[in-house]
């Protein structure tokens, strides 16, 4: 779990354990349909990449180096949530279905350190982008335990993301100068697992408070994508096919959100 979230989770836990200690009748009924929104962040994922495999081993760096790795940068995230909870009778246990859609735009890259005597300056750049303008989606289930107006839950499901990978290099030899380029995009289905704390507001705060809850949540998004892209190298008098392979792992996400629960559903 992201260490920066610990104070937030502790605060919610203290609120749930003390704010209503003198009002045991303030038990909240979580059953019903709800909608909400959230903001948060995603920690960069680690990408393992191979050097380009190209049929022309003369004008480009050869032999190629062993696979390397780099992290994509942290990203902000935000979006909306819709779901339904079933509290099992008067028991504290709860099951639910939840879906979310939002923005996630993590990207990063790494420079190729190699250089070849015939002009490859070692300026090749690997890059990866996750989400971006395509966003991401998630659908899953929740298992929870309710105590008075607090809900402690675990969450698991499927996550839908889009990944893009690129490799670009330039050979500055005036006789054979040219470019290497690969690019690929894929839609992926992975898994999500984590949990959180949700706190229903005291109904005496204001008229609609009994419908509103706030939450703090951590999820690991297991993207687990191995993406092979192909392209061509083009220069003076030659065109050669090439491929690169990127192994994209997962992302750590943390968010805070607010939900509105409807009555009569």
PDB file of C-alpha atoms in Angstrom:
ATOM      1  CA  UNK A   1       0.000   0.000   0.000  1.00  0.00           C
ATOM      2  CA  UNK A   2       1.178   3.506  -0.755  1.00  0.00           C
ATOM      3  CA  UNK A   3       2.615   4.883   2.516  1.00  0.00           C
ATOM      4  CA  UNK A   4       1.193   8.331   1.798  1.00  0.00           C
ATOM      5  CA  UNK A   5      -2.334   6.883   2.151  1.00  0.00           C
ATOM      6  CA  UNK A   6      -1.816   5.605   5.698  1.00  0.00           C
ATOM      7  CA  UNK A   7      -2.746   8.908   7.452  1.00  0.00           C
ATOM      8  CA  UNK A   8      -5.943   9.129   5.390  1.00  0.00           C
ATOM      9  CA  UNK A   9      -6.991   5.565   6.240  1.00  0.00           C
ATOM     10  CA  UNK A  10      -6.168   6.117   9.910  1.00  0.00           C
ATOM     11  CA  UNK A  11      -8.264   9.296   9.969  1.00  0.00           C
ATOM     12  CA  UNK A  12     -11.271   7.512   8.515  1.00  0.00           C
ATOM     13  CA  UNK A  13     -10.822   4.633  10.950  1.00  0.00           C
ATOM     14  CA  UNK A  14     -10.682   7.025  13.928  1.00  0.00           C
ATOM     15  CA  UNK A  15     -13.782   8.828  12.694  1.00  0.00           C
ATOM     16  CA  UNK A  16     -15.679   5.575  12.327  1.00  0.00           C
ATOM     17  CA  UNK A  17     -14.617   4.358  15.773  1.00  0.00           C
ATOM     18  CA  UNK A  18     -15.196   7.490  17.831  1.00  0.00           C
ATOM     19  CA  UNK A  19     -17.568   9.946  16.178  1.00  0.00           C
ATOM     20  CA  UNK A  20     -20.595   7.785  16.853  1.00  0.00           C
ATOM     21  CA  UNK A  21     -19.525   5.961  20.005  1.00  0.00           C
ATOM     22  CA  UNK A  22     -22.346   7.589  21.944  1.00  0.00           C
ATOM     23  CA  UNK A  23     -24.977   6.814  19.302  1.00  0.00           C
ATOM     24  CA  UNK A  24     -25.102   3.044  18.610  1.00  0.00           C
ATOM     25  CA  UNK A  25     -28.465   3.516  16.957  1.00  0.00           C
ATOM     26  CA  UNK A  26     -26.736   5.395  14.111  1.00  0.00           C
ATOM     27  CA  UNK A  27     -26.232   2.214  12.099  1.00  0.00           C
ATOM     28  CA  UNK A  28     -26.231   2.950   8.370  1.00  0.00           C
ATOM     29  CA  UNK A  29     -28.060   0.759   5.865  1.00  0.00           C
ATOM     30  CA  UNK A  30     -25.750   0.365   2.857  1.00  0.00           C
ATOM     31  CA  UNK A  31     -28.225  -1.465   0.616  1.00  0.00           C
ATOM     32  CA  UNK A  32     -29.048   0.419  -2.551  1.00  0.00           C
ATOM     33  CA  UNK A  33     -27.918   1.964  -5.803  1.00  0.00           C
ATOM     34  CA  UNK A  34     -25.251   4.683  -5.731  1.00  0.00           C
ATOM     35  CA  UNK A  35     -23.228   6.941  -8.016  1.00  0.00           C
ATOM     36  CA  UNK A  36     -20.097   8.914  -7.287  1.00  0.00           C
ATOM     37  CA  UNK A  37     -16.847  10.458  -8.383  1.00  0.00           C
ATOM     38  CA  UNK A  38     -13.189  10.197  -7.417  1.00  0.00           C
ATOM     39  CA  UNK A  39      -9.727  11.715  -7.849  1.00  0.00           C
ATOM     40  CA  UNK A  40      -6.339  10.206  -7.124  1.00  0.00           C
ATOM     41  CA  UNK A  41      -3.058   9.109  -8.578  1.00  0.00           C
ATOM     42  CA  UNK A  42      -1.285   6.121 -10.107  1.00  0.00           C
ATOM     43  CA  UNK A  43       2.322   5.144  -9.448  1.00  0.00           C
ATOM     44  CA  UNK A  44       4.423   4.383 -12.504  1.00  0.00           C
ATOM     45  CA  UNK A  45       4.575   0.857 -13.825  1.00  0.00           C
ATOM     46  CA  UNK A  46       7.815  -0.913 -14.721  1.00  0.00           C
ATOM     47  CA  UNK A  47       8.320  -1.806 -18.383  1.00  0.00           C
ATOM     48  CA  UNK A  48      10.910  -4.327 -19.560  1.00  0.00           C
ATOM     49  CA  UNK A  49      11.951  -3.818 -23.161  1.00  0.00           C
ATOM     50  CA  UNK A  50      14.202  -5.537 -25.701  1.00  0.00           C
ATOM     51  CA  UNK A  51      16.472  -3.765 -28.134  1.00  0.00           C
ATOM     52  CA  UNK A  52      15.133  -3.696 -31.722  1.00  0.00           C
ATOM     53  CA  UNK A  53      15.714  -6.808 -33.789  1.00  0.00           C
ATOM     54  CA  UNK A  54      16.598  -5.600 -37.275  1.00  0.00           C
ATOM     55  CA  UNK A  55      17.891  -7.563 -40.232  1.00  0.00           C
ATOM     56  CA  UNK A  56      20.490  -4.882 -41.021  1.00  0.00           C
ATOM     57  CA  UNK A  57      23.316  -5.307 -38.481  1.00  0.00           C
ATOM     58  CA  UNK A  58      25.775  -3.054 -40.255  1.00  0.00           C
ATOM     59  CA  UNK A  59      24.525   0.506 -40.005  1.00  0.00           C
ATOM     60  CA  UNK A  60      22.776   0.140 -36.644  1.00  0.00           C
ATOM     61  CA  UNK A  61      24.083  -0.755 -33.187  1.00  0.00           C
ATOM     62  CA  UNK A  62      25.056  -4.456 -33.199  1.00  0.00           C
ATOM     63  CA  UNK A  63      25.197  -6.672 -31.251  1.00  0.00           C
ATOM     64  CA  UNK A  64      22.213  -5.323 -29.367  1.00  0.00           C
ATOM     65  CA  UNK A  65      22.290  -4.975 -25.606  1.00  0.00           C
ATOM     66  CA  UNK A  66      20.381  -7.220 -23.203  1.00  0.00           C
ATOM     67  CA  UNK A  67      16.779  -6.273 -22.272  1.00  0.00           C
ATOM     68  CA  UNK A  68      16.511  -3.168 -20.074  1.00  0.00           C
ATOM     69  CA  UNK A  69      13.702  -1.620 -18.040  1.00  0.00           C
ATOM     70  CA  UNK A  70      12.282   1.769 -17.092  1.00  0.00           C
ATOM     71  CA  UNK A  71       9.359   3.224 -15.128  1.00  0.00           C
ATOM     72  CA  UNK A  72       6.532   5.252 -16.515  1.00  0.00           C
ATOM     73  CA  UNK A  73       5.842   8.419 -14.555  1.00  0.00           C
ATOM     74  CA  UNK A  74       3.181   8.850 -11.921  1.00  0.00           C
ATOM     75  CA  UNK A  75      -0.151  10.087 -13.223  1.00  0.00           C
ATOM     76  CA  UNK A  76      -3.247  11.795 -11.889  1.00  0.00           C
ATOM     77  CA  UNK A  77      -6.522   9.945 -12.287  1.00  0.00           C
ATOM     78  CA  UNK A  78     -10.178  10.783 -11.890  1.00  0.00           C
ATOM     79  CA  UNK A  79     -13.591   9.625 -12.983  1.00  0.00           C
ATOM     80  CA  UNK A  80     -16.998   8.326 -12.016  1.00  0.00           C
ATOM     81  CA  UNK A  81     -18.409   5.311 -10.193  1.00  0.00           C
ATOM     82  CA  UNK A  82     -21.729   3.472 -10.255  1.00  0.00           C
ATOM     83  CA  UNK A  83     -22.681   0.478  -8.134  1.00  0.00           C
ATOM     84  CA  UNK A  84     -25.132  -1.451  -5.991  1.00  0.00           C
ATOM     85  CA  UNK A  85     -24.733  -2.814  -2.453  1.00  0.00           C
ATOM     86  CA  UNK A  86     -26.602  -5.638  -0.745  1.00  0.00           C
ATOM     87  CA  UNK A  87     -26.316  -5.701   3.019  1.00  0.00           C
ATOM     88  CA  UNK A  88     -27.190  -9.224   4.131  1.00  0.00           C
ATOM     89  CA  UNK A  89     -30.238  -8.686   6.351  1.00  0.00           C
ATOM     90  CA  UNK A  90     -29.311  -7.137   9.678  1.00  0.00           C
ATOM     91  CA  UNK A  91     -25.830  -8.630   9.557  1.00  0.00           C
ATOM     92  CA  UNK A  92     -22.757  -6.420   9.143  1.00  0.00           C
ATOM     93  CA  UNK A  93     -21.730  -8.210   5.947  1.00  0.00           C
ATOM     94  CA  UNK A  94     -22.159  -6.723   2.496  1.00  0.00           C
ATOM     95  CA  UNK A  95     -21.665  -7.713  -1.131  1.00  0.00           C
ATOM     96  CA  UNK A  96     -21.758  -5.357  -4.084  1.00  0.00           C
ATOM     97  CA  UNK A  97     -21.103  -4.731  -7.740  1.00  0.00           C
ATOM     98  CA  UNK A  98     -19.233  -1.620  -8.870  1.00  0.00           C
ATOM     99  CA  UNK A  99     -18.052  -0.123 -12.148  1.00  0.00           C
ATOM    100  CA  UNK A 100     -15.856   2.887 -12.773  1.00  0.00           C
ATOM    101  CA  UNK A 101     -14.537   4.786 -15.758  1.00  0.00           C
ATOM    102  CA  UNK A 102     -11.912   7.491 -15.679  1.00  0.00           C
ATOM    103  CA  UNK A 103      -8.797   9.171 -16.905  1.00  0.00           C
ATOM    104  CA  UNK A 104      -5.373   7.590 -16.486  1.00  0.00           C
ATOM    105  CA  UNK A 105      -2.396   8.924 -18.457  1.00  0.00           C
ATOM    106  CA  UNK A 106       0.897   7.381 -17.375  1.00  0.00           C
ATOM    107  CA  UNK A 107       3.829   7.547 -19.776  1.00  0.00           C
ATOM    108  CA  UNK A 108       7.609   7.279 -19.792  1.00  0.00           C
ATOM    109  CA  UNK A 109      10.635   6.260 -21.814  1.00  0.00           C
ATOM    110  CA  UNK A 110      14.311   5.412 -21.876  1.00  0.00           C
ATOM    111  CA  UNK A 111      17.196   6.379 -24.138  1.00  0.00           C
ATOM    112  CA  UNK A 112      19.153   3.625 -25.871  1.00  0.00           C
ATOM    113  CA  UNK A 113      22.788   3.936 -24.622  1.00  0.00           C
ATOM    114  CA  UNK A 114      24.355   2.074 -27.531  1.00  0.00           C
ATOM    115  CA  UNK A 115      26.213   3.660 -30.439  1.00  0.00           C
ATOM    116  CA  UNK A 116      27.648   2.131 -33.609  1.00  0.00           C
ATOM    117  CA  UNK A 117      30.785   3.247 -35.492  1.00  0.00           C
ATOM    118  CA  UNK A 118      28.915   3.775 -38.752  1.00  0.00           C
ATOM    119  CA  UNK A 119      26.692   6.513 -37.494  1.00  0.00           C
ATOM    120  CA  UNK A 120      24.110   5.304 -34.991  1.00  0.00           C
ATOM    121  CA  UNK A 121      24.434   7.964 -32.298  1.00  0.00           C
ATOM    122  CA  UNK A 122      22.781   5.912 -29.567  1.00  0.00           C
ATOM    123  CA  UNK A 123      19.754   8.170 -29.502  1.00  0.00           C
ATOM    124  CA  UNK A 124      17.136   5.446 -29.784  1.00  0.00           C
ATOM    125  CA  UNK A 125      14.149   6.078 -27.528  1.00  0.00           C
ATOM    126  CA  UNK A 126      11.757   3.494 -26.081  1.00  0.00           C
ATOM    127  CA  UNK A 127       8.440   4.878 -24.818  1.00  0.00           C
ATOM    128  CA  UNK A 128       5.207   3.568 -23.309  1.00  0.00           C
ATOM    129  CA  UNK A 129       1.857   5.231 -22.669  1.00  0.00           C
ATOM    130  CA  UNK A 130      -0.988   3.743 -20.634  1.00  0.00           C
ATOM    131  CA  UNK A 131      -4.523   5.095 -20.859  1.00  0.00           C
ATOM    132  CA  UNK A 132      -4.268   8.684 -22.013  1.00  0.00           C
ATOM    133  CA  UNK A 133      -7.199   9.993 -24.041  1.00  0.00           C
ATOM    134  CA  UNK A 134      -8.671   6.474 -24.092  1.00  0.00           C
ATOM    135  CA  UNK A 135      -9.059   6.371 -20.314  1.00  0.00           C
ATOM    136  CA  UNK A 136      -9.664   3.109 -18.494  1.00  0.00           C
ATOM    137  CA  UNK A 137     -12.602   1.074 -17.235  1.00  0.00           C
ATOM    138  CA  UNK A 138     -13.115  -1.307 -14.344  1.00  0.00           C
ATOM    139  CA  UNK A 139     -15.879  -3.641 -13.219  1.00  0.00           C
ATOM    140  CA  UNK A 140     -15.732  -5.785 -10.121  1.00  0.00           C
ATOM    141  CA  UNK A 141     -17.197  -6.904  -6.842  1.00  0.00           C
ATOM    142  CA  UNK A 142     -16.917  -5.717  -3.250  1.00  0.00           C
ATOM    143  CA  UNK A 143     -17.046  -7.703  -0.014  1.00  0.00           C
ATOM    144  CA  UNK A 144     -17.483  -5.542   3.045  1.00  0.00           C
ATOM    145  CA  UNK A 145     -17.975  -5.405   6.775  1.00  0.00           C
ATOM    146  CA  UNK A 146     -20.114  -2.558   8.152  1.00  0.00           C
ATOM    147  CA  UNK A 147     -19.654  -1.105  11.613  1.00  0.00           C
ATOM    148  CA  UNK A 148     -22.151   1.621  12.557  1.00  0.00           C
ATOM    149  CA  UNK A 149     -21.640   4.140   9.719  1.00  0.00           C
ATOM    150  CA  UNK A 150     -18.325   2.738   8.443  1.00  0.00           C
ATOM    151  CA  UNK A 151     -17.695   0.163   5.731  1.00  0.00           C
ATOM    152  CA  UNK A 152     -14.415  -1.756   5.401  1.00  0.00           C
ATOM    153  CA  UNK A 153     -14.166  -3.623   2.096  1.00  0.00           C
ATOM    154  CA  UNK A 154     -12.033  -5.547  -0.342  1.00  0.00           C
ATOM    155  CA  UNK A 155     -12.510  -5.160  -4.066  1.00  0.00           C
ATOM    156  CA  UNK A 156     -11.516  -7.246  -7.094  1.00  0.00           C
ATOM    157  CA  UNK A 157     -12.412  -7.321 -10.765  1.00  0.00           C
ATOM    158  CA  UNK A 158     -11.342  -6.734 -14.359  1.00  0.00           C
ATOM    159  CA  UNK A 159      -9.619  -3.604 -15.658  1.00  0.00           C
ATOM    160  CA  UNK A 160      -9.685  -2.435 -19.272  1.00  0.00           C
ATOM    161  CA  UNK A 161      -6.836  -0.260 -20.548  1.00  0.00           C
ATOM    162  CA  UNK A 162      -5.147   0.836 -23.745  1.00  0.00           C
ATOM    163  CA  UNK A 163      -1.343   0.757 -24.107  1.00  0.00           C
ATOM    164  CA  UNK A 164       0.871   2.329 -26.744  1.00  0.00           C
ATOM    165  CA  UNK A 165       4.571   1.581 -27.275  1.00  0.00           C
ATOM    166  CA  UNK A 166       7.120   3.164 -29.607  1.00  0.00           C
ATOM    167  CA  UNK A 167      10.779   2.915 -30.545  1.00  0.00           C
ATOM    168  CA  UNK A 168      12.589   5.520 -32.633  1.00  0.00           C
ATOM    169  CA  UNK A 169      16.250   5.764 -33.637  1.00  0.00           C
ATOM    170  CA  UNK A 170      18.240   7.854 -36.104  1.00  0.00           C
ATOM    171  CA  UNK A 171      21.472   7.077 -37.954  1.00  0.00           C
ATOM    172  CA  UNK A 172      23.423  10.246 -38.740  1.00  0.00           C
ATOM    173  CA  UNK A 173      25.921   8.703 -41.169  1.00  0.00           C
ATOM    174  CA  UNK A 174      25.591  10.922 -44.293  1.00  0.00           C
ATOM    175  CA  UNK A 175      25.974   7.922 -46.605  1.00  0.00           C
ATOM    176  CA  UNK A 176      23.422   5.623 -44.989  1.00  0.00           C
ATOM    177  CA  UNK A 177      21.455   7.987 -42.765  1.00  0.00           C
ATOM    178  CA  UNK A 178      17.980   6.820 -41.946  1.00  0.00           C
ATOM    179  CA  UNK A 179      15.476   6.015 -39.217  1.00  0.00           C
ATOM    180  CA  UNK A 180      14.213   3.066 -37.236  1.00  0.00           C
ATOM    181  CA  UNK A 181      10.620   3.201 -36.059  1.00  0.00           C
ATOM    182  CA  UNK A 182       8.119   0.824 -34.461  1.00  0.00           C
ATOM    183  CA  UNK A 183       4.735   1.708 -33.032  1.00  0.00           C
ATOM    184  CA  UNK A 184       1.847  -0.292 -31.659  1.00  0.00           C
ATOM    185  CA  UNK A 185      -1.398   0.086 -29.708  1.00  0.00           C
ATOM    186  CA  UNK A 186      -3.476  -2.578 -27.986  1.00  0.00           C
ATOM    187  CA  UNK A 187      -6.593  -2.866 -25.858  1.00  0.00           C
ATOM    188  CA  UNK A 188      -5.956  -4.981 -22.774  1.00  0.00           C
ATOM    189  CA  UNK A 189      -7.934  -6.796 -20.106  1.00  0.00           C
ATOM    190  CA  UNK A 190      -6.193  -7.244 -16.757  1.00  0.00           C
ATOM    191  CA  UNK A 191      -7.150  -7.614 -13.122  1.00  0.00           C
ATOM    192  CA  UNK A 192      -7.691  -5.220 -10.214  1.00  0.00           C
ATOM    193  CA  UNK A 193      -7.392  -6.028  -6.526  1.00  0.00           C
ATOM    194  CA  UNK A 194      -7.363  -3.898  -3.381  1.00  0.00           C
ATOM    195  CA  UNK A 195      -9.656  -2.420  -0.787  1.00  0.00           C
ATOM    196  CA  UNK A 196     -10.695   0.631   1.132  1.00  0.00           C
ATOM    197  CA  UNK A 197     -12.757   2.374   3.807  1.00  0.00           C
ATOM    198  CA  UNK A 198     -16.056   4.159   3.198  1.00  0.00           C
ATOM    199  CA  UNK A 199     -17.671   6.431   5.769  1.00  0.00           C
ATOM    200  CA  UNK A 200     -21.312   7.545   5.717  1.00  0.00           C
ATOM    201  CA  UNK A 201     -21.824  11.125   6.872  1.00  0.00           C
ATOM    202  CA  UNK A 202     -23.840  11.832  10.043  1.00  0.00           C
ATOM    203  CA  UNK A 203     -27.469  12.525   9.034  1.00  0.00           C
ATOM    204  CA  UNK A 204     -27.682  15.503  11.394  1.00  0.00           C
ATOM    205  CA  UNK A 205     -25.029  17.449   9.488  1.00  0.00           C
ATOM    206  CA  UNK A 206     -27.434  18.602   6.761  1.00  0.00           C
ATOM    207  CA  UNK A 207     -30.580  17.398   5.011  1.00  0.00           C
ATOM    208  CA  UNK A 208     -28.982  15.121   2.395  1.00  0.00           C
ATOM    209  CA  UNK A 209     -26.077  13.924   4.523  1.00  0.00           C
ATOM    210  CA  UNK A 210     -27.673  10.509   5.126  1.00  0.00           C
ATOM    211  CA  UNK A 211     -27.246   9.756   1.402  1.00  0.00           C
ATOM    212  CA  UNK A 212     -23.581  10.728   1.161  1.00  0.00           C
ATOM    213  CA  UNK A 213     -20.432   8.786   1.962  1.00  0.00           C
ATOM    214  CA  UNK A 214     -16.731   9.398   1.429  1.00  0.00           C
ATOM    215  CA  UNK A 215     -14.101   6.771   0.712  1.00  0.00           C
ATOM    216  CA  UNK A 216     -10.369   6.124   0.439  1.00  0.00           C
ATOM    217  CA  UNK A 217      -9.298   3.241  -1.779  1.00  0.00           C
ATOM    218  CA  UNK A 218      -6.171   1.450  -2.965  1.00  0.00           C
ATOM    219  CA  UNK A 219      -6.127  -0.786  -6.065  1.00  0.00           C
ATOM    220  CA  UNK A 220      -3.400  -2.628  -7.909  1.00  0.00           C
ATOM    221  CA  UNK A 221      -4.067  -2.764 -11.656  1.00  0.00           C
ATOM    222  CA  UNK A 222      -2.456  -5.865 -13.132  1.00  0.00           C
ATOM    223  CA  UNK A 223      -2.040  -4.919 -16.775  1.00  0.00           C
ATOM    224  CA  UNK A 224       0.415  -7.718 -17.584  1.00  0.00           C
ATOM    225  CA  UNK A 225       0.820  -6.929 -21.271  1.00  0.00           C
ATOM    226  CA  UNK A 226       3.581  -8.224 -23.563  1.00  0.00           C
ATOM    227  CA  UNK A 227       3.411  -6.076 -26.663  1.00  0.00           C
ATOM    228  CA  UNK A 228       5.465  -6.768 -29.805  1.00  0.00           C
ATOM    229  CA  UNK A 229       5.488  -4.026 -32.420  1.00  0.00           C
ATOM    230  CA  UNK A 230       6.972  -4.008 -35.880  1.00  0.00           C
ATOM    231  CA  UNK A 231       8.079  -1.395 -38.365  1.00  0.00           C
ATOM    232  CA  UNK A 232      10.795  -0.647 -40.891  1.00  0.00           C
ATOM    233  CA  UNK A 233      14.195   0.997 -40.985  1.00  0.00           C
ATOM    234  CA  UNK A 234      14.580   3.354 -43.895  1.00  0.00           C
ATOM    235  CA  UNK A 235      17.727   4.978 -45.238  1.00  0.00           C
ATOM    236  CA  UNK A 236      19.804   5.572 -48.350  1.00  0.00           C
ATOM    237  CA  UNK A 237      19.382   2.490 -50.470  1.00  0.00           C
ATOM    238  CA  UNK A 238      17.870   0.104 -47.883  1.00  0.00           C
ATOM    239  CA  UNK A 239      14.674  -0.774 -46.117  1.00  0.00           C
ATOM    240  CA  UNK A 240      14.788  -3.402 -43.369  1.00  0.00           C
ATOM    241  CA  UNK A 241      12.036  -4.857 -41.152  1.00  0.00           C
ATOM    242  CA  UNK A 242      12.439  -4.711 -37.383  1.00  0.00           C
ATOM    243  CA  UNK A 243      10.560  -5.581 -34.181  1.00  0.00           C
ATOM    244  CA  UNK A 244      10.670  -4.557 -30.523  1.00  0.00           C
ATOM    245  CA  UNK A 245       8.999  -6.166 -27.508  1.00  0.00           C
ATOM    246  CA  UNK A 246       7.771  -4.391 -24.355  1.00  0.00           C
ATOM    247  CA  UNK A 247       6.658  -6.232 -21.209  1.00  0.00           C
ATOM    248  CA  UNK A 248       4.291  -3.934 -19.283  1.00  0.00           C
ATOM    249  CA  UNK A 249       3.486  -4.844 -15.686  1.00  0.00           C
ATOM    250  CA  UNK A 250       1.003  -3.260 -13.251  1.00  0.00           C
ATOM    251  CA  UNK A 251       0.214   0.028 -11.537  1.00  0.00           C
ATOM    252  CA  UNK A 252      -0.470   1.060  -7.941  1.00  0.00           C
ATOM    253  CA  UNK A 253      -3.419   3.449  -7.638  1.00  0.00           C
ATOM    254  CA  UNK A 254      -4.873   5.398  -4.730  1.00  0.00           C
ATOM    255  CA  UNK A 255      -7.941   7.627  -4.706  1.00  0.00           C
ATOM    256  CA  UNK A 256     -10.484   9.412  -2.584  1.00  0.00           C
ATOM    257  CA  UNK A 257     -14.109   9.679  -3.609  1.00  0.00           C
ATOM    258  CA  UNK A 258     -17.643  10.621  -2.720  1.00  0.00           C
ATOM    259  CA  UNK A 259     -20.812   8.562  -3.313  1.00  0.00           C
ATOM    260  CA  UNK A 260     -24.508   9.384  -3.272  1.00  0.00           C
ATOM    261  CA  UNK A 261     -26.876   6.549  -2.321  1.00  0.00           C
ATOM    262  CA  UNK A 262     -30.444   6.545  -3.633  1.00  0.00           C
ATOM    263  CA  UNK A 263     -33.424   5.365  -1.616  1.00  0.00           C
ATOM    264  CA  UNK A 264     -36.007   2.938  -2.879  1.00  0.00           C
ATOM    265  CA  UNK A 265     -33.709   0.751  -5.011  1.00  0.00           C
TER     266      UNK A 265
END
